[in-house]
Short mmCIF file of C-alpha atoms and ligand atoms in Angstrom, two decimals:
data_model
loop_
_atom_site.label_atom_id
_atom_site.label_comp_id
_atom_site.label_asym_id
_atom_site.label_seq_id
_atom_site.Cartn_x
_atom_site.Cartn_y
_atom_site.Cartn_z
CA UNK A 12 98.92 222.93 -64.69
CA UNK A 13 98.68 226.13 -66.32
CA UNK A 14 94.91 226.61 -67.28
CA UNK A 15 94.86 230.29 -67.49
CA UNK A 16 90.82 231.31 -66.39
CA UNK A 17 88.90 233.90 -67.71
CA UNK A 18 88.22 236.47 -65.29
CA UNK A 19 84.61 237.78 -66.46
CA UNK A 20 81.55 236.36 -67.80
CA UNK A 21 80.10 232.46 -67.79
CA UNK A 22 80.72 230.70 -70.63
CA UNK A 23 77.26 229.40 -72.74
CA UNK A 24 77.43 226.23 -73.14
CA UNK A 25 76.72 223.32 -70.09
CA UNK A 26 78.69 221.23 -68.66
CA UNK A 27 77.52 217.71 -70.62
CA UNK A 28 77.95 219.50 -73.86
CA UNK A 29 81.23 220.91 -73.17
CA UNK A 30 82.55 217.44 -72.08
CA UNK A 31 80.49 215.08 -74.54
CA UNK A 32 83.88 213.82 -76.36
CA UNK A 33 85.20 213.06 -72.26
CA UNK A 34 83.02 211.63 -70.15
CA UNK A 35 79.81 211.37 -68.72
CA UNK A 36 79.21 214.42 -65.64
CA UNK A 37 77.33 213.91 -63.12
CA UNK A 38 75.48 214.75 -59.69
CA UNK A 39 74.53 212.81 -56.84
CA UNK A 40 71.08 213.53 -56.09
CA UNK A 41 68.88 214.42 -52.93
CA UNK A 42 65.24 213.23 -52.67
CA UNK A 43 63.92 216.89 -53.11
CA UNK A 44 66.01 217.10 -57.08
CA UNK A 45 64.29 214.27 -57.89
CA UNK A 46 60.78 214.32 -56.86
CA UNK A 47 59.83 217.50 -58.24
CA UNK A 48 59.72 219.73 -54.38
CA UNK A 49 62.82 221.56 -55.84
CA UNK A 50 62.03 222.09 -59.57
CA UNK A 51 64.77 224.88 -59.70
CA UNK A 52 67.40 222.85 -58.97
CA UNK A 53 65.60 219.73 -61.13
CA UNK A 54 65.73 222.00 -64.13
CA UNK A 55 69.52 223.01 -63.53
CA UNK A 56 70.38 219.01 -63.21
CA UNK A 57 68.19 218.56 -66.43
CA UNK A 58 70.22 221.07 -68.18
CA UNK A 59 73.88 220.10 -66.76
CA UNK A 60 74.17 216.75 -66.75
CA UNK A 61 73.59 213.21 -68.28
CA UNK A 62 74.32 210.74 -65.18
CA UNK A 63 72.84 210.94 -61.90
CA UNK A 64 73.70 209.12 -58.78
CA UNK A 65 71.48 208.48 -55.30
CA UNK A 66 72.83 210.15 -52.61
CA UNK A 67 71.28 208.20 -50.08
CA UNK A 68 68.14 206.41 -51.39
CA UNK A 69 69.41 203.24 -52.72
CA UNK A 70 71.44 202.34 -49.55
CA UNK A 71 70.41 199.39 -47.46
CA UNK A 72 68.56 201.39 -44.45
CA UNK A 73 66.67 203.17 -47.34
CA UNK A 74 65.48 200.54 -49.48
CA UNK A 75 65.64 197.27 -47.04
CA UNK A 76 65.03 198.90 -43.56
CA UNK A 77 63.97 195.69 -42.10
CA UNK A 78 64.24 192.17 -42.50
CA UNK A 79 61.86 191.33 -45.81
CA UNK A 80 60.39 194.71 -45.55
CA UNK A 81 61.36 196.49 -48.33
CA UNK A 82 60.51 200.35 -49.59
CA UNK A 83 61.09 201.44 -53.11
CA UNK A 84 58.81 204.43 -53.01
CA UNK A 85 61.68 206.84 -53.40
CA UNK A 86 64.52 204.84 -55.52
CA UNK A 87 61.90 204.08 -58.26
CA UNK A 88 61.18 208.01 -58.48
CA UNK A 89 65.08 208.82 -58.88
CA UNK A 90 65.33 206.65 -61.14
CA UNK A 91 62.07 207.28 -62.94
CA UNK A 92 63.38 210.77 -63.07
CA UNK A 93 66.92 209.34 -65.02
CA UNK A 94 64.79 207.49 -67.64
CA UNK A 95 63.00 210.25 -68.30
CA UNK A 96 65.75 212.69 -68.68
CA UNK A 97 67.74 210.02 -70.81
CA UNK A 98 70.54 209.98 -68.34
CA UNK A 99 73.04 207.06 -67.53
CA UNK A 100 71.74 205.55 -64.32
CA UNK A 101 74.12 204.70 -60.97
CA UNK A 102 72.88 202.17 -58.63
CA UNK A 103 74.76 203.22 -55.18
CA UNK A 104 75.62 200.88 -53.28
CA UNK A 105 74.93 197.54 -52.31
CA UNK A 106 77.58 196.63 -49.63
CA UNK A 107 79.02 198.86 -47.51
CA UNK A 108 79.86 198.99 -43.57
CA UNK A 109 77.61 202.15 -43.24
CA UNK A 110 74.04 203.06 -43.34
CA UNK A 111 73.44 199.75 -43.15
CA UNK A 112 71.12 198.42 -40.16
CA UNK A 113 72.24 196.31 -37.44
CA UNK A 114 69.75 193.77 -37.84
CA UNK A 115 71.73 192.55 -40.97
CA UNK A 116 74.56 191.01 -38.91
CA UNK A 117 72.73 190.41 -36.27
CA UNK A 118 69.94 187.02 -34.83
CA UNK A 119 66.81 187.89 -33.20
CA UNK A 120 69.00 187.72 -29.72
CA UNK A 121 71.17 190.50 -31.19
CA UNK A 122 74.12 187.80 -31.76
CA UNK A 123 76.17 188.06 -34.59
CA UNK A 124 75.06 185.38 -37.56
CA UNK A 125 76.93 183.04 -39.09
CA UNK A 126 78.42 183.09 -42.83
CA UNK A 127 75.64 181.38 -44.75
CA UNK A 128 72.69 183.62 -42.82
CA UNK A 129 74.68 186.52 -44.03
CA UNK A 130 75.40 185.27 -47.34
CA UNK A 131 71.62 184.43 -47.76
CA UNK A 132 70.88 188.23 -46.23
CA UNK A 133 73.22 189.50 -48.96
CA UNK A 134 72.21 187.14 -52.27
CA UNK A 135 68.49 187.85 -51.00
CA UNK A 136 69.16 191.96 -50.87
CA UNK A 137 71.35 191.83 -53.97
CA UNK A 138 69.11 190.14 -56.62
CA UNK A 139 65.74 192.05 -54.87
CA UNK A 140 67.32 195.35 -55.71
CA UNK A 141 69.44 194.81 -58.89
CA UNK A 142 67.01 192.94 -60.01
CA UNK A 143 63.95 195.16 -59.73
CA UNK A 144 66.25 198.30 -61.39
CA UNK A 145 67.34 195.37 -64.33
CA UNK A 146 67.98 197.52 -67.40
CA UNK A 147 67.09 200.69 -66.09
CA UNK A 148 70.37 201.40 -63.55
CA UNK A 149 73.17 200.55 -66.13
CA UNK A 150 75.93 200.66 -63.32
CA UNK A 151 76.41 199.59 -59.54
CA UNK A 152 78.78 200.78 -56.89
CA UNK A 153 78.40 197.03 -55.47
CA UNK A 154 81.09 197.03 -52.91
CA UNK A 155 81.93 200.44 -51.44
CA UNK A 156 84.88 201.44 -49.08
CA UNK A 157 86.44 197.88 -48.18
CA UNK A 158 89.89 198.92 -47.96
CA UNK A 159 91.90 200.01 -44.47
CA UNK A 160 94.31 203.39 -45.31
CA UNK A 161 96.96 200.70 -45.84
CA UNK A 162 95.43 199.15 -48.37
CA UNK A 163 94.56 195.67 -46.18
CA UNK A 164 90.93 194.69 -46.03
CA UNK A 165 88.81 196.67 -43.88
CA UNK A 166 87.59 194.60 -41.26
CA UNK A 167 83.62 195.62 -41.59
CA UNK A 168 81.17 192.87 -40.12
CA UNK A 169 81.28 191.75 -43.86
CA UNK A 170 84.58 190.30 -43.76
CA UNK A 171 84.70 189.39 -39.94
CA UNK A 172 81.38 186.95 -40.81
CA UNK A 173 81.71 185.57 -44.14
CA UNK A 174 85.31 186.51 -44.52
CA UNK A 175 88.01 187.78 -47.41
CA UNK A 176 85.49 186.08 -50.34
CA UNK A 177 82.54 188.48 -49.23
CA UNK A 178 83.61 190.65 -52.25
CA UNK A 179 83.58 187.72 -54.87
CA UNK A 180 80.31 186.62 -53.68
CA UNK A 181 78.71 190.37 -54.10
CA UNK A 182 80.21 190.42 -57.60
CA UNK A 183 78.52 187.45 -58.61
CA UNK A 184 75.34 188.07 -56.85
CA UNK A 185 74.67 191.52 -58.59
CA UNK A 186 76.01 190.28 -62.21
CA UNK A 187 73.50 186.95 -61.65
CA UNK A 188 70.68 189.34 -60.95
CA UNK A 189 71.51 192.06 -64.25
CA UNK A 190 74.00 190.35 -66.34
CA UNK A 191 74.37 193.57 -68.64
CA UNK A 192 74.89 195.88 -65.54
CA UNK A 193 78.39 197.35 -65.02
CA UNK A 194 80.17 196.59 -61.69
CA UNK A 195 82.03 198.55 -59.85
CA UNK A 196 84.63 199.50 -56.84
CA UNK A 197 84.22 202.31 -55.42
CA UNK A 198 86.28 203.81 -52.25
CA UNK A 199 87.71 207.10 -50.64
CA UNK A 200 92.08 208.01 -50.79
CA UNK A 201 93.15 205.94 -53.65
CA UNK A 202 95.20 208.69 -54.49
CA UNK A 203 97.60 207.53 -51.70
CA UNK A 204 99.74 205.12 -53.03
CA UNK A 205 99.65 202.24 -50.16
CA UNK A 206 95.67 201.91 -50.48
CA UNK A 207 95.77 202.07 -54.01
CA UNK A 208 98.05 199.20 -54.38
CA UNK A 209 95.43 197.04 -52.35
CA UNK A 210 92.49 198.20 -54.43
CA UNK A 211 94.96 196.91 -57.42
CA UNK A 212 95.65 194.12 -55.61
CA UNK A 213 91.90 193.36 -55.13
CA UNK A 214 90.36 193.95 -58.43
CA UNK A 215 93.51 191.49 -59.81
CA UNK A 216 92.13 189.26 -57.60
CA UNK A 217 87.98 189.48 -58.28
CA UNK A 218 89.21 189.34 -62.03
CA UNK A 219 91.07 185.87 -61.65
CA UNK A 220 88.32 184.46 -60.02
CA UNK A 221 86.17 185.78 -63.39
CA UNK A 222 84.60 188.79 -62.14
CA UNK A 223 84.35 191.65 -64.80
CA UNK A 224 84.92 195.11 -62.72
CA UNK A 225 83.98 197.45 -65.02
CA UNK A 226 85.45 200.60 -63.51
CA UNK A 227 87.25 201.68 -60.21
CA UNK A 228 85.42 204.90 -58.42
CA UNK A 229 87.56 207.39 -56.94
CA UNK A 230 85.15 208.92 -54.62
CA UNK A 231 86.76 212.20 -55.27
CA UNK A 232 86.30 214.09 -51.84
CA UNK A 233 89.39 216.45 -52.01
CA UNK A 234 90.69 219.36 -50.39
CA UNK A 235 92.62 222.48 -51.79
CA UNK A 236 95.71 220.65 -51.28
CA UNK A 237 95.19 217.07 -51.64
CA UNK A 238 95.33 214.92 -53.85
CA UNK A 239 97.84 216.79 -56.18
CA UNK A 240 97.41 217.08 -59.49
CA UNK A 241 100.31 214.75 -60.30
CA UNK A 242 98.78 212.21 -57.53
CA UNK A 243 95.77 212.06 -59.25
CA UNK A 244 97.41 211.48 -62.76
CA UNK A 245 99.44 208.65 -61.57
CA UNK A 246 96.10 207.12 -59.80
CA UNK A 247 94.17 207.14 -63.22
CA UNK A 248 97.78 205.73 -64.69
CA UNK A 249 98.24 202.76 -62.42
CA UNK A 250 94.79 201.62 -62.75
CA UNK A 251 94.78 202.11 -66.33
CA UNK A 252 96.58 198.79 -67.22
CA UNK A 253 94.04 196.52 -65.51
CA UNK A 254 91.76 197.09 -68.23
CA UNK A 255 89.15 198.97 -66.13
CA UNK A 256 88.18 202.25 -66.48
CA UNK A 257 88.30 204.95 -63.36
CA UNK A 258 85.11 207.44 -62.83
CA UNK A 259 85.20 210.51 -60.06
CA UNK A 260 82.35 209.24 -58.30
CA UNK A 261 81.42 211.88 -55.42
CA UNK A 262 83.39 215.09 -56.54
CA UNK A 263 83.36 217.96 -54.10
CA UNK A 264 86.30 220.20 -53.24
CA UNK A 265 86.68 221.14 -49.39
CA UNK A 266 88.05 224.19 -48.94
CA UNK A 267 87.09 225.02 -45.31
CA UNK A 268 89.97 225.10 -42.72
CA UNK A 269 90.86 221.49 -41.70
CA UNK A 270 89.29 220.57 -38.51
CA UNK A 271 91.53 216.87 -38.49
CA UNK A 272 94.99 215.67 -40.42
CA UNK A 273 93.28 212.82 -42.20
CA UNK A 274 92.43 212.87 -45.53
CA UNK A 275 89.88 210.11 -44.88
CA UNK A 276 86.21 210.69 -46.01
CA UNK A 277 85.07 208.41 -43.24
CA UNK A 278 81.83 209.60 -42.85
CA UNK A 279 81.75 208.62 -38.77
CA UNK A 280 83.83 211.69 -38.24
CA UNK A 281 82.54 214.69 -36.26
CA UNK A 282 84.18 217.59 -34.81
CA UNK A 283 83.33 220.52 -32.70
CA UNK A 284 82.36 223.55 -34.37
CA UNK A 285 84.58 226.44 -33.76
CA UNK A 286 84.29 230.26 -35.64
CA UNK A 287 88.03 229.74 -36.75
CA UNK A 288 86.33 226.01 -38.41
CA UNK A 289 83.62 227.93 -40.16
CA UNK A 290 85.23 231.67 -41.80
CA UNK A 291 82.81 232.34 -44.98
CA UNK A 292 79.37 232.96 -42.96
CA UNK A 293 78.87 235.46 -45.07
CA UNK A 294 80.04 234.65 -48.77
CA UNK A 295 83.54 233.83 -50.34
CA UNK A 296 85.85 235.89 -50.74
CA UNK A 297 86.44 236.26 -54.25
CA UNK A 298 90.00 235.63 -54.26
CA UNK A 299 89.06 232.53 -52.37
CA UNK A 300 86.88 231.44 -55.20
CA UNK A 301 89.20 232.30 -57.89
CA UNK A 302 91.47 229.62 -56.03
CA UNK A 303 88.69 227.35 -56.26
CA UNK A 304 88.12 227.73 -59.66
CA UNK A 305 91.99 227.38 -60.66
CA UNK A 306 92.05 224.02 -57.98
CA UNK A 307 88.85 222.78 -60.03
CA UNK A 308 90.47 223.76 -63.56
CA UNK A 309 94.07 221.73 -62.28
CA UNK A 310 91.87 218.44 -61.35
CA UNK A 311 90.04 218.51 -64.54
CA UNK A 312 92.83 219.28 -66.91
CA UNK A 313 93.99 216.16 -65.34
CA UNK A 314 90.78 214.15 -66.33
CA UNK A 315 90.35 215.38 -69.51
CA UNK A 316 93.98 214.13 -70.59
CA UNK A 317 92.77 211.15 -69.79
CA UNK A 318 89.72 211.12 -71.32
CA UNK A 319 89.85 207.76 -73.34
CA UNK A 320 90.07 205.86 -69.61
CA UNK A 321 88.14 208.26 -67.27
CA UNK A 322 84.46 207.44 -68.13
CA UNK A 323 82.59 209.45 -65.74
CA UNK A 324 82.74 212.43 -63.22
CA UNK A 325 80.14 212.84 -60.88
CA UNK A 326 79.69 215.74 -58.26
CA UNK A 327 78.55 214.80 -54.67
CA UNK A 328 75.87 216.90 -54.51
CA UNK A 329 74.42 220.31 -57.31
CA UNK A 330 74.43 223.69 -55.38
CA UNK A 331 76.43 224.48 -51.69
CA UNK A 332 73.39 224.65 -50.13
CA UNK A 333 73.04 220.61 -50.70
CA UNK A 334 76.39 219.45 -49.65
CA UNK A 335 77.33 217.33 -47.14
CA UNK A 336 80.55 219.35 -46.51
CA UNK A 337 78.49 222.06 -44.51
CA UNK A 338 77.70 219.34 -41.60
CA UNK A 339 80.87 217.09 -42.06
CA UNK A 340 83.51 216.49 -40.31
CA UNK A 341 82.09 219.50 -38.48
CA UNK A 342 78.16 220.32 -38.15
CA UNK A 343 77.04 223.50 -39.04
CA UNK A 344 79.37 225.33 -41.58
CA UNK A 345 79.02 227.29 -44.67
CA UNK A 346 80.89 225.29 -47.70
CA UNK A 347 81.48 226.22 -51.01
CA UNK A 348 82.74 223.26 -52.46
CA UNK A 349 80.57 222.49 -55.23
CA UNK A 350 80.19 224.63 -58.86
CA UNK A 351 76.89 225.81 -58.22
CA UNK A 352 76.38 228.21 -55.14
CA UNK A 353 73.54 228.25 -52.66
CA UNK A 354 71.34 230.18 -55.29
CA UNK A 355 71.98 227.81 -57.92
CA UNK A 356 74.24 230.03 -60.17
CA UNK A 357 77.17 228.79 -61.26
CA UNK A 358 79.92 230.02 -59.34
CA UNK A 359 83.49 231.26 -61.35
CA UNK A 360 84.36 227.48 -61.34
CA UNK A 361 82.31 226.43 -63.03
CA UNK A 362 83.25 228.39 -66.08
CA UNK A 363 87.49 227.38 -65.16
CA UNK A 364 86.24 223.64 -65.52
CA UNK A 365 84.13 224.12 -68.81
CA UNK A 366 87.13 225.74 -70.25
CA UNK A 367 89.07 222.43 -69.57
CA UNK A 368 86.78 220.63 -72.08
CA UNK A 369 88.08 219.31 -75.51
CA UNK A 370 85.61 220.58 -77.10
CA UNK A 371 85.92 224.15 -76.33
CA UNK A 372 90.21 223.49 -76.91
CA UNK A 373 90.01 221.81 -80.28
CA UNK A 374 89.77 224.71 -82.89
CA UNK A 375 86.17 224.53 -84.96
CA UNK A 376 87.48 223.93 -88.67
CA UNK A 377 86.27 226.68 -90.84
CA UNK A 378 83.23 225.47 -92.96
C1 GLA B 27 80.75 208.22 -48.81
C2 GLA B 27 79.63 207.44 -49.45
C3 GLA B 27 78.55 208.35 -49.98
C4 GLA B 27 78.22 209.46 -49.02
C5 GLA B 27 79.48 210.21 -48.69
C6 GLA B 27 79.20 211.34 -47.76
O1 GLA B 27 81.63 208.73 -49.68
O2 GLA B 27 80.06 206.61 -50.49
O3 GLA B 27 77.41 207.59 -50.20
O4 GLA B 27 77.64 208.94 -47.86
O5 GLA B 27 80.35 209.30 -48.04
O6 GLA B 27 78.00 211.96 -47.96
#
């Protein structure tokens, strides 16, 4: 896609100036960014972006450990920290098979409940959270990762107890409980054509039955190889027509040698470390991080031609240091996947994505 990088120096401007005619760009934040323990990397999220995301403190084991105990200390400071900063808010997520506890599915005995204990566990969790963040978190991730690789419906303890209308009923919990709230789908390989046509298939479906999806999330974990450039275009194509838009939701780019074949960000993976797993102990090469920087510039020259349906692109995670790429699918490696590096300057890709931007392409008129 040939974005021809500059070889030398970082261009000025940030990265939610240089794509303010584009999208919203994002990060997903750690507890640290947000509470103030890590004011270096607080003042580089300040400056960078206008949309923020919880990495982990707005999933069910964080917010509703146990049953009716509930602990907001930590979600009300992110998103104290978005209001103040004027940034677009993401709630993530509500229902999900992970990080959730087991006492959700479960009776006192430890036996699985029926369909209307779990749908009065879910309505009960839904409005108490949504609720409480009602026009301050202006979008939700409500139902994350409920599609197989072949696009059938995952069969998570959601769908084996309340079954196939556990989706509908999340919809309409969240939009009872913040009406003006966007909802959205979010999941992991869309970019492969057999799950996308089920996550298609299912936001047809929550839309006859009168839900209003707002956007689809591509989670966005790729590799150096994967999803192409042309995969991605036709993913943001095909969902185009359903009216909804389609954000990058947890953008990193993992460029550490492959420790499995699948392209699945299933997060229950885990793999040995080996040294051949883990070969930039000691810093990237820079011809390695050139070829991130051109990989980065490809993906985004793809989302910025289609800026008028991509609405938001959010990074999982700020600097290196932070990402979840240096303990997964293999604990304990050094990953560079991210535009910021470990010291929080930005690294030559960050500069190949700014120079995707309209902005900095559309020639200034002369005054
Ligand atoms: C999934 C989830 C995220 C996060 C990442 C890995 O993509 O949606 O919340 O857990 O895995 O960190």
């Amino acid at each position: 896609m040939g974005i021809v990088l500059a070889t030398s120096g970082f261009a000025q401007t940030t990265l939610k100036e240089a794509f303010k005619n584009d999208f919203l760009i994002g990060a997903a934040l750690n507890e640290a960014e947000f509470t103030g323990q890590n004011s270096n990397v607080a003042a580089l999220i300040k400056a960078q972006f206008d949309t923020i995301s919880p990495e982990n403190v707005l999933k069910w084991e964080s917010v509703h450990p146990q049953p009716n105990k509930y602990g907001f200390a930590a979600a009300d400071q992110y998103v104290e920290f978005g209001q103040k900063n004027g940034m677009f808010i993401i709630g993530h997520n509500l229902i999900w098979h992970q990080q959730t506890p087991k006492w959700v599915f479960q009776d006192d005995k430890g036996n699985p409940v029926g369909r209307d204990t779990l749908l009065t566990r879910m309505q009960d969790h839904i409005s108490t959270v949504v609720g409480r963040y009602k026009g301050k978190i202006g979008g939700w991730d409500v139902v994350n990762e409920a599609l197989n690789e072949d696009g059938t419906l995952r069969d998570s303890p959601w769908k084996k107890i309340i079954g196939e209308d556990y989706l509908l009923k999340a919809y309409q919990f969240a939009h009872e409980a913040d009406p003006q709230a966007e909802l959205y789908y979010n999941d992991y390989s869309l970019e492969n054509a057999p799950k996308r046509e089920g996550a298609i298939a299912l936001i047809k479906k929550l839309q006859a039955q009168g839900v209003q999806v707002a956007a689809v999330g591509l989670q966005g974990h790729y590799t150096m190889d994967w999803p192409t450039p042309a995969q991605l275009d036709e993913t943001i194509a095909a969902f185009s027509p359903l009216g909804v838009k389609v954000m990058i939701t947890e953008l990193d780019l993992n460029m550490l040698p492959a420790a499995t074949q699948s392209q699945a960000a299933e997060v229950s993976m885990n793999f040995a470390l080996r040294a051949e797993l883990n070969p930039y102990t000691n810093g990237l090469p820079a011809a390695v991080q050139q070829q991130l920087a051109q990989r980065y510039a490809d993906l985004f020259a793809v989302l910025v031609k289609h800026h008028d349906v991509v609405s938001r692109v959010t990074f999982w995670g700020v600097t290196d240091g932070d990402s979840w790429l240096n303990n997964w699918p293999v604990k304990g490696r050094t990953a560079y996947p991210l535009l910021f590096g470990r010291n929080g300057q930005p690294k030559p890709a960050f500069n190949a994505v700014i120079q995707t931007s309209k902005v900095l392409q559309t020639p200034q008129k002369p005054r």
